[in-house]
C-alpha cells in the first residue's frame, strides 16, 4: 500500500479516467485482506449502495494513541476509494483524523464525482464513519 | 406501421447531450424515461397560457385548466381502456396509487388474519404498503414464488388462496426480469376466490397495450414518468363498483360533498381520492405523453423494442463474461445482467465514463435479489428512442469494462 502522498503524486500523472480507475482498482487489490470475523453488520457502513465494511483499532493512550483502519467492499472501485481513505487516515491520531478535511485532502485526486453526499457509492458515508470514530475517541 | 427512430430521437432534446465528451447512450428508461418535446411543450403551454386552479373557479382560465386536466383523465381512460374517466384517479405516482389502495382497504376491508398474496418479484412500492397493513392491521403476507425467468405457475398461485385471501397485489411486468405476468388468468383465479386484484403496471404500461376491462382487474397502478411523462403524476385505475366502496385516503379540499363543524360527506370517485390541488400541469403532461405514445402506435413501438431486446440479448449471450437474468421469450427490453468478477456498481461506473447510462443495484426488489442469489445486478433498459447503435455501444463498453477489471 503506497502512502497518501505517493497516491497523490501518482494521480497527478494519470491523465484519463481509464488510467485513474485502473489505478484505483489496483489500489483496492493491494489492500491487506479484511478480517473475516469483522465482516458483519456491526462493521457495515450504511449509506453505501455496494457493501462496505470498516473496522478500526485504537492502540496507545492519550496523545500517543493511534487509530488503525481496515476496510473492504464487494465493488472494485469502492474498494480503491477505501484504500485511498486508509492511506489518508490510518495510523494517525484521533485528533489528526478529526482535523483532516477529507474534501480538501482528496481534491488533488479529482475524485469530486465520488465525494458528493448524494453519490450512492458512499465515499462520503465512509468519511463520516471514520470521523465519527475519531471524534468519539478525542472526546472520550 | 413501423417507427422512424431517428425522427423520434429528434423529439427528445436531451438525447443530443454528450456525457464526458461521448454521445449519450441512455439505457435506464425503466427507472425513468426521457421526455419528448410534445410533453415539455404541453406543460410549458399550460403554465404560460392557460393556468389556474382546477374545478373551483368560474373564470375563463380556471375553466380552460379544468378542461385540460379532465381531458388528460379521459386520455388515460382511453389508454387503459377503462369504462369511464371516473375510474381514473390521479395520484402522485405509482407508489402513491398503491398506497392509496393499501390505506383504503385497510380501513375496514382487510382485518387481522386476512391474507394478501404478493409475488417474490415485486418492486418495493408493491411490498412495503402491504407490510404497513401487516403492521397496522395484522394482515398476513403470502408470497408467490416465480421461476428464474420471472414466470408464474398458475397451479402454485391457486394453491395460495384460502377463505381469508382478500387481495392479490402483483406486478404486470417485473422491473428486473422484464417478463409480463398472465394478468387475465391471475385475475380470473383471484375472483374465483372472491379476492380483489391489483396490478403494478408501472413497467407493463410502457411496453404494450393495456386493457383493464379485458383483464378484468380491480385496480391497476401506473406512473407517469416511465411513460415519457413528467414526475409527480401517476394513476390508479379502479373499477367503479370497487372505487365506490372505498373510503377516502386523504382529507382536504375537492374530495368532499359537504363539510359542517360536526359532519363531512365525501365526493364520488375519482374526486373522493384527490384531496387538495392536484398536480395539474403534470396531469396535462401525462395526457400529452400518452397521446404522443399512442400516435406512434403501441404495436409499432413494441415491435421496435422487441427487435432491440432480441439484438441486445444475442450480443450479450456472445460475451462469455456476462450472465443474463431472466430469459422469458416475451420479455420487454429490460435486461438485468452480471459481469464476471465485477460488482454491478463497477460496471455502471465504467460504462458511465463511456457515455452509457444504466442502472446498478437491487432495483428496489430485494426479495427478488435474494431469490436470484445476488445482492445487486446491472440493468440495461431500452425504450422506443433507443437504436441498434446503442446496443452496439453497450457491448463495446462492456468489453472495455471486462478488460479493465480483469
mmCIF file of N, CA and C in Angstrom, chain B residues 14-80:
data_model
loop_
_atom_site.group_PDB
_atom_site.id
_atom_site.type_symbol
_atom_site.label_atom_id
_atom_site.label_comp_id
_atom_site.label_asym_id
_atom_site.label_seq_id
_atom_site.Cartn_x
_atom_site.Cartn_y
_atom_site.Cartn_z
ATOM 1 N N UNK B 14 -32.856 15.968 -24.884
ATOM 2 C CA UNK B 14 -31.766 15.510 -24.019
ATOM 3 C C UNK B 14 -30.870 14.482 -24.725
ATOM 4 N N UNK B 15 -31.419 13.815 -25.727
ATOM 5 C CA UNK B 15 -30.630 12.766 -26.388
ATOM 6 C C UNK B 15 -29.474 13.346 -27.205
ATOM 7 N N UNK B 16 -29.477 14.657 -27.392
ATOM 8 C CA UNK B 16 -28.366 15.303 -28.099
ATOM 9 C C UNK B 16 -27.186 15.567 -27.166
ATOM 10 N N UNK B 17 -27.380 15.323 -25.895
ATOM 11 C CA UNK B 17 -26.306 15.610 -24.927
ATOM 12 C C UNK B 17 -25.122 14.686 -25.088
ATOM 13 N N UNK B 18 -23.963 15.218 -24.679
ATOM 14 C CA UNK B 18 -22.784 14.359 -24.580
ATOM 15 C C UNK B 18 -22.471 14.155 -23.106
ATOM 16 N N UNK B 19 -21.944 12.976 -22.794
ATOM 17 C CA UNK B 19 -21.579 12.630 -21.423
ATOM 18 C C UNK B 19 -20.079 12.370 -21.427
ATOM 19 N N UNK B 20 -19.331 13.150 -20.689
ATOM 20 C CA UNK B 20 -17.854 13.053 -20.719
ATOM 21 C C UNK B 20 -17.347 13.059 -22.165
ATOM 22 N N UNK B 21 -17.949 13.899 -22.979
ATOM 23 C CA UNK B 21 -17.491 14.012 -24.365
ATOM 24 C C UNK B 21 -17.928 12.886 -25.284
ATOM 25 N N UNK B 22 -18.763 11.988 -24.770
ATOM 26 C CA UNK B 22 -19.251 10.879 -25.609
ATOM 27 C C UNK B 22 -20.755 11.029 -25.806
ATOM 28 N N UNK B 23 -21.270 10.567 -26.939
ATOM 29 C CA UNK B 23 -22.723 10.651 -27.133
ATOM 30 C C UNK B 23 -23.457 9.863 -26.046
ATOM 31 N N UNK B 24 -24.539 10.434 -25.555
ATOM 32 C CA UNK B 24 -25.313 9.752 -24.516
ATOM 33 C C UNK B 24 -25.973 8.491 -25.070
ATOM 34 N N UNK B 25 -25.745 7.381 -24.373
ATOM 35 C CA UNK B 25 -26.466 6.134 -24.662
ATOM 36 C C UNK B 25 -27.303 5.857 -23.427
ATOM 37 N N UNK B 26 -28.576 6.229 -23.495
ATOM 38 C CA UNK B 26 -29.423 6.176 -22.297
ATOM 39 C C UNK B 26 -30.148 4.835 -22.215
ATOM 40 N N UNK B 27 -29.719 4.013 -21.293
ATOM 41 C CA UNK B 27 -30.289 2.669 -21.148
ATOM 42 C C UNK B 27 -30.868 2.493 -19.747
ATOM 43 N N UNK B 28 -31.512 3.545 -19.251
ATOM 44 C CA UNK B 28 -32.083 3.498 -17.905
ATOM 45 C C UNK B 28 -33.539 3.953 -17.914
ATOM 46 N N UNK B 29 -34.242 3.641 -18.989
ATOM 47 C CA UNK B 29 -35.618 4.130 -19.132
ATOM 48 C C UNK B 29 -36.590 3.412 -18.204
ATOM 49 N N UNK B 30 -36.240 2.205 -17.731
ATOM 50 C CA UNK B 30 -37.132 1.520 -16.795
ATOM 51 C C UNK B 30 -37.120 2.228 -15.444
ATOM 52 N N UNK B 31 -36.060 3.000 -15.170
ATOM 53 C CA UNK B 31 -36.034 3.811 -13.949
ATOM 54 C C UNK B 31 -36.820 5.087 -14.195
ATOM 55 N N UNK B 32 -36.547 5.749 -15.305
ATOM 56 C CA UNK B 32 -37.324 6.911 -15.700
ATOM 57 C C UNK B 32 -37.013 7.205 -17.167
ATOM 58 N N UNK B 33 -38.058 7.456 -17.940
ATOM 59 C CA UNK B 33 -37.873 7.699 -19.374
ATOM 60 C C UNK B 33 -37.610 9.179 -19.624
ATOM 61 N N UNK B 34 -36.935 9.473 -20.702
ATOM 62 C CA UNK B 34 -36.741 10.867 -21.116
ATOM 63 C C UNK B 34 -38.048 11.423 -21.704
ATOM 64 N N UNK B 35 -38.087 12.756 -21.830
ATOM 65 C CA UNK B 35 -39.354 13.398 -22.188
ATOM 66 C C UNK B 35 -39.312 13.976 -23.601
ATOM 67 N N UNK B 36 -40.334 13.688 -24.403
ATOM 68 C CA UNK B 36 -40.382 14.283 -25.737
ATOM 69 C C UNK B 36 -40.814 15.751 -25.683
ATOM 70 N N UNK B 37 -40.485 16.452 -26.747
ATOM 71 C CA UNK B 37 -40.838 17.875 -26.861
ATOM 72 C C UNK B 37 -42.339 18.091 -26.656
ATOM 73 N N UNK B 38 -43.142 17.139 -27.121
ATOM 74 C CA UNK B 38 -44.607 17.294 -27.004
ATOM 75 C C UNK B 38 -45.036 17.445 -25.550
ATOM 76 N N UNK B 39 -44.369 16.736 -24.669
ATOM 77 C CA UNK B 39 -44.698 16.807 -23.240
ATOM 78 C C UNK B 39 -44.202 18.122 -22.651
ATOM 79 N N UNK B 40 -42.965 18.451 -23.012
ATOM 80 C CA UNK B 40 -42.373 19.694 -22.500
ATOM 81 C C UNK B 40 -43.232 20.884 -22.929
ATOM 82 N N UNK B 41 -43.659 20.859 -24.194
ATOM 83 C CA UNK B 41 -44.456 21.970 -24.718
ATOM 84 C C UNK B 41 -45.845 22.028 -24.098
ATOM 85 N N UNK B 42 -46.457 20.876 -23.879
ATOM 86 C CA UNK B 42 -47.802 20.868 -23.285
ATOM 87 C C UNK B 42 -47.760 21.461 -21.881
ATOM 88 N N UNK B 43 -46.707 21.125 -21.136
ATOM 89 C CA UNK B 43 -46.607 21.626 -19.759
ATOM 90 C C UNK B 43 -46.258 23.113 -19.761
ATOM 91 N N UNK B 44 -45.363 23.490 -20.676
ATOM 92 C CA UNK B 44 -44.991 24.904 -20.770
ATOM 93 C C UNK B 44 -46.198 25.737 -21.181
ATOM 94 N N UNK B 45 -46.939 25.225 -22.166
ATOM 95 C CA UNK B 45 -48.122 25.948 -22.645
ATOM 96 C C UNK B 45 -49.123 26.130 -21.502
ATOM 97 N N UNK B 46 -49.323 25.064 -20.732
ATOM 98 C CA UNK B 46 -50.282 25.157 -19.622
ATOM 99 C C UNK B 46 -49.867 26.268 -18.666
ATOM 100 N N UNK B 47 -48.578 26.341 -18.376
ATOM 101 C CA UNK B 47 -48.121 27.333 -17.397
ATOM 102 C C UNK B 47 -48.039 28.736 -17.994
ATOM 103 N N UNK B 48 -47.722 28.807 -19.294
ATOM 104 C CA UNK B 48 -47.542 30.126 -19.902
ATOM 105 C C UNK B 48 -48.860 30.774 -20.309
ATOM 106 N N UNK B 49 -49.862 29.928 -20.606
ATOM 107 C CA UNK B 49 -51.025 30.488 -21.273
ATOM 108 C C UNK B 49 -52.349 30.160 -20.597
ATOM 109 N N UNK B 50 -52.430 29.018 -19.973
ATOM 110 C CA UNK B 50 -53.767 28.525 -19.626
ATOM 111 C C UNK B 50 -53.819 27.962 -18.217
ATOM 112 N N UNK B 51 -53.175 28.647 -17.283
ATOM 113 C CA UNK B 51 -53.054 28.083 -15.950
ATOM 114 C C UNK B 51 -53.937 28.757 -14.907
ATOM 115 N N UNK B 52 -54.600 27.959 -14.122
ATOM 116 C CA UNK B 52 -55.294 28.400 -12.904
ATOM 117 C C UNK B 52 -55.616 27.135 -12.137
ATOM 118 N N UNK B 53 -56.159 27.286 -10.934
ATOM 119 C CA UNK B 53 -56.559 26.082 -10.215
ATOM 120 C C UNK B 53 -57.770 25.465 -10.905
ATOM 121 N N UNK B 54 -57.924 24.154 -10.714
ATOM 122 C CA UNK B 54 -58.988 23.438 -11.420
ATOM 123 C C UNK B 54 -60.225 23.289 -10.544
ATOM 124 N N UNK B 55 -61.349 23.091 -11.223
ATOM 125 C CA UNK B 55 -62.631 22.731 -10.609
ATOM 126 C C UNK B 55 -63.278 23.831 -9.775
ATOM 127 N N UNK B 56 -62.479 24.722 -9.186
ATOM 128 C CA UNK B 56 -63.074 25.640 -8.220
ATOM 129 C C UNK B 56 -63.556 26.932 -8.865
ATOM 130 N N UNK B 57 -62.738 27.465 -9.753
ATOM 131 C CA UNK B 57 -63.021 28.800 -10.248
ATOM 132 C C UNK B 57 -64.108 28.806 -11.310
ATOM 133 N N UNK B 58 -64.704 29.953 -11.485
ATOM 134 C CA UNK B 58 -65.703 30.087 -12.532
ATOM 135 C C UNK B 58 -65.188 30.989 -13.641
ATOM 136 N N UNK B 59 -63.921 31.369 -13.548
ATOM 137 C CA UNK B 59 -63.397 32.270 -14.574
ATOM 138 C C UNK B 59 -62.806 31.475 -15.734
ATOM 139 N N UNK B 60 -62.480 32.164 -16.785
ATOM 140 C CA UNK B 60 -62.083 31.507 -18.030
ATOM 141 C C UNK B 60 -60.854 30.626 -17.854
ATOM 142 N N UNK B 61 -59.811 31.161 -17.196
ATOM 143 C CA UNK B 61 -58.576 30.377 -17.066
ATOM 144 C C UNK B 61 -58.820 29.107 -16.277
ATOM 145 N N UNK B 62 -59.621 29.214 -15.228
ATOM 146 C CA UNK B 62 -59.922 28.024 -14.433
ATOM 147 C C UNK B 62 -60.687 27.006 -15.277
ATOM 148 N N UNK B 63 -61.597 27.502 -16.096
ATOM 149 C CA UNK B 63 -62.344 26.583 -16.959
ATOM 150 C C UNK B 63 -61.419 25.902 -17.966
ATOM 151 N N UNK B 64 -60.488 26.692 -18.522
ATOM 152 C CA UNK B 64 -59.554 26.102 -19.502
ATOM 153 C C UNK B 64 -58.666 25.050 -18.834
ATOM 154 N N UNK B 65 -58.145 25.407 -17.647
ATOM 155 C CA UNK B 65 -57.267 24.471 -16.955
ATOM 156 C C UNK B 65 -58.027 23.203 -16.569
ATOM 157 N N UNK B 66 -59.274 23.390 -16.124
ATOM 158 C CA UNK B 66 -60.088 22.232 -15.741
ATOM 159 C C UNK B 66 -60.346 21.341 -16.950
ATOM 160 N N UNK B 67 -60.638 21.963 -18.074
ATOM 161 C CA UNK B 67 -60.878 21.181 -19.286
ATOM 162 C C UNK B 67 -59.625 20.387 -19.669
ATOM 163 N N UNK B 68 -58.467 21.046 -19.616
ATOM 164 C CA UNK B 68 -57.222 20.355 -19.991
ATOM 165 C C UNK B 68 -56.934 19.203 -19.017
ATOM 166 N N UNK B 69 -57.164 19.460 -17.741
ATOM 167 C CA UNK B 69 -56.919 18.443 -16.707
ATOM 168 C C UNK B 69 -57.853 17.250 -16.893
ATOM 169 N N UNK B 70 -59.133 17.530 -17.118
ATOM 170 C CA UNK B 70 -60.098 16.436 -17.285
ATOM 171 C C UNK B 70 -59.938 15.739 -18.632
ATOM 172 N N UNK B 71 -59.463 16.483 -19.641
ATOM 173 C CA UNK B 71 -59.145 15.830 -20.921
ATOM 174 C C UNK B 71 -58.024 14.820 -20.716
ATOM 175 N N UNK B 72 -57.055 15.187 -19.861
ATOM 176 C CA UNK B 72 -55.948 14.265 -19.585
ATOM 177 C C UNK B 72 -56.484 12.998 -18.923
ATOM 178 N N UNK B 73 -57.443 13.156 -18.036
ATOM 179 C CA UNK B 73 -58.047 11.985 -17.381
ATOM 180 C C UNK B 73 -58.722 11.091 -18.427
ATOM 181 N N UNK B 74 -59.429 11.729 -19.352
ATOM 182 C CA UNK B 74 -60.098 10.961 -20.410
ATOM 183 C C UNK B 74 -59.066 10.246 -21.291
ATOM 184 N N UNK B 75 -57.924 10.914 -21.540
ATOM 185 C CA UNK B 75 -56.858 10.294 -22.345
ATOM 186 C C UNK B 75 -56.317 9.050 -21.641
ATOM 187 N N UNK B 76 -56.133 9.157 -20.331
ATOM 188 C CA UNK B 76 -55.652 7.997 -19.569
ATOM 189 C C UNK B 76 -56.681 6.873 -19.639
ATOM 190 N N UNK B 77 -57.951 7.226 -19.488
ATOM 191 C CA UNK B 77 -59.011 6.211 -19.536
ATOM 192 C C UNK B 77 -58.980 5.466 -20.864
ATOM 193 N N UNK B 78 -58.810 6.223 -21.955
ATOM 194 C CA UNK B 78 -58.732 5.594 -23.276
ATOM 195 C C UNK B 78 -57.490 4.712 -23.371
ATOM 196 N N UNK B 79 -56.363 5.221 -22.860
ATOM 197 C CA UNK B 79 -55.093 4.487 -22.936
ATOM 198 C C UNK B 79 -55.193 3.129 -22.236
ATOM 199 N N UNK B 80 -55.905 3.112 -21.103
ATOM 200 C CA UNK B 80 -56.021 1.860 -20.338
ATOM 201 C C UNK B 80 -57.297 1.088 -20.685
#
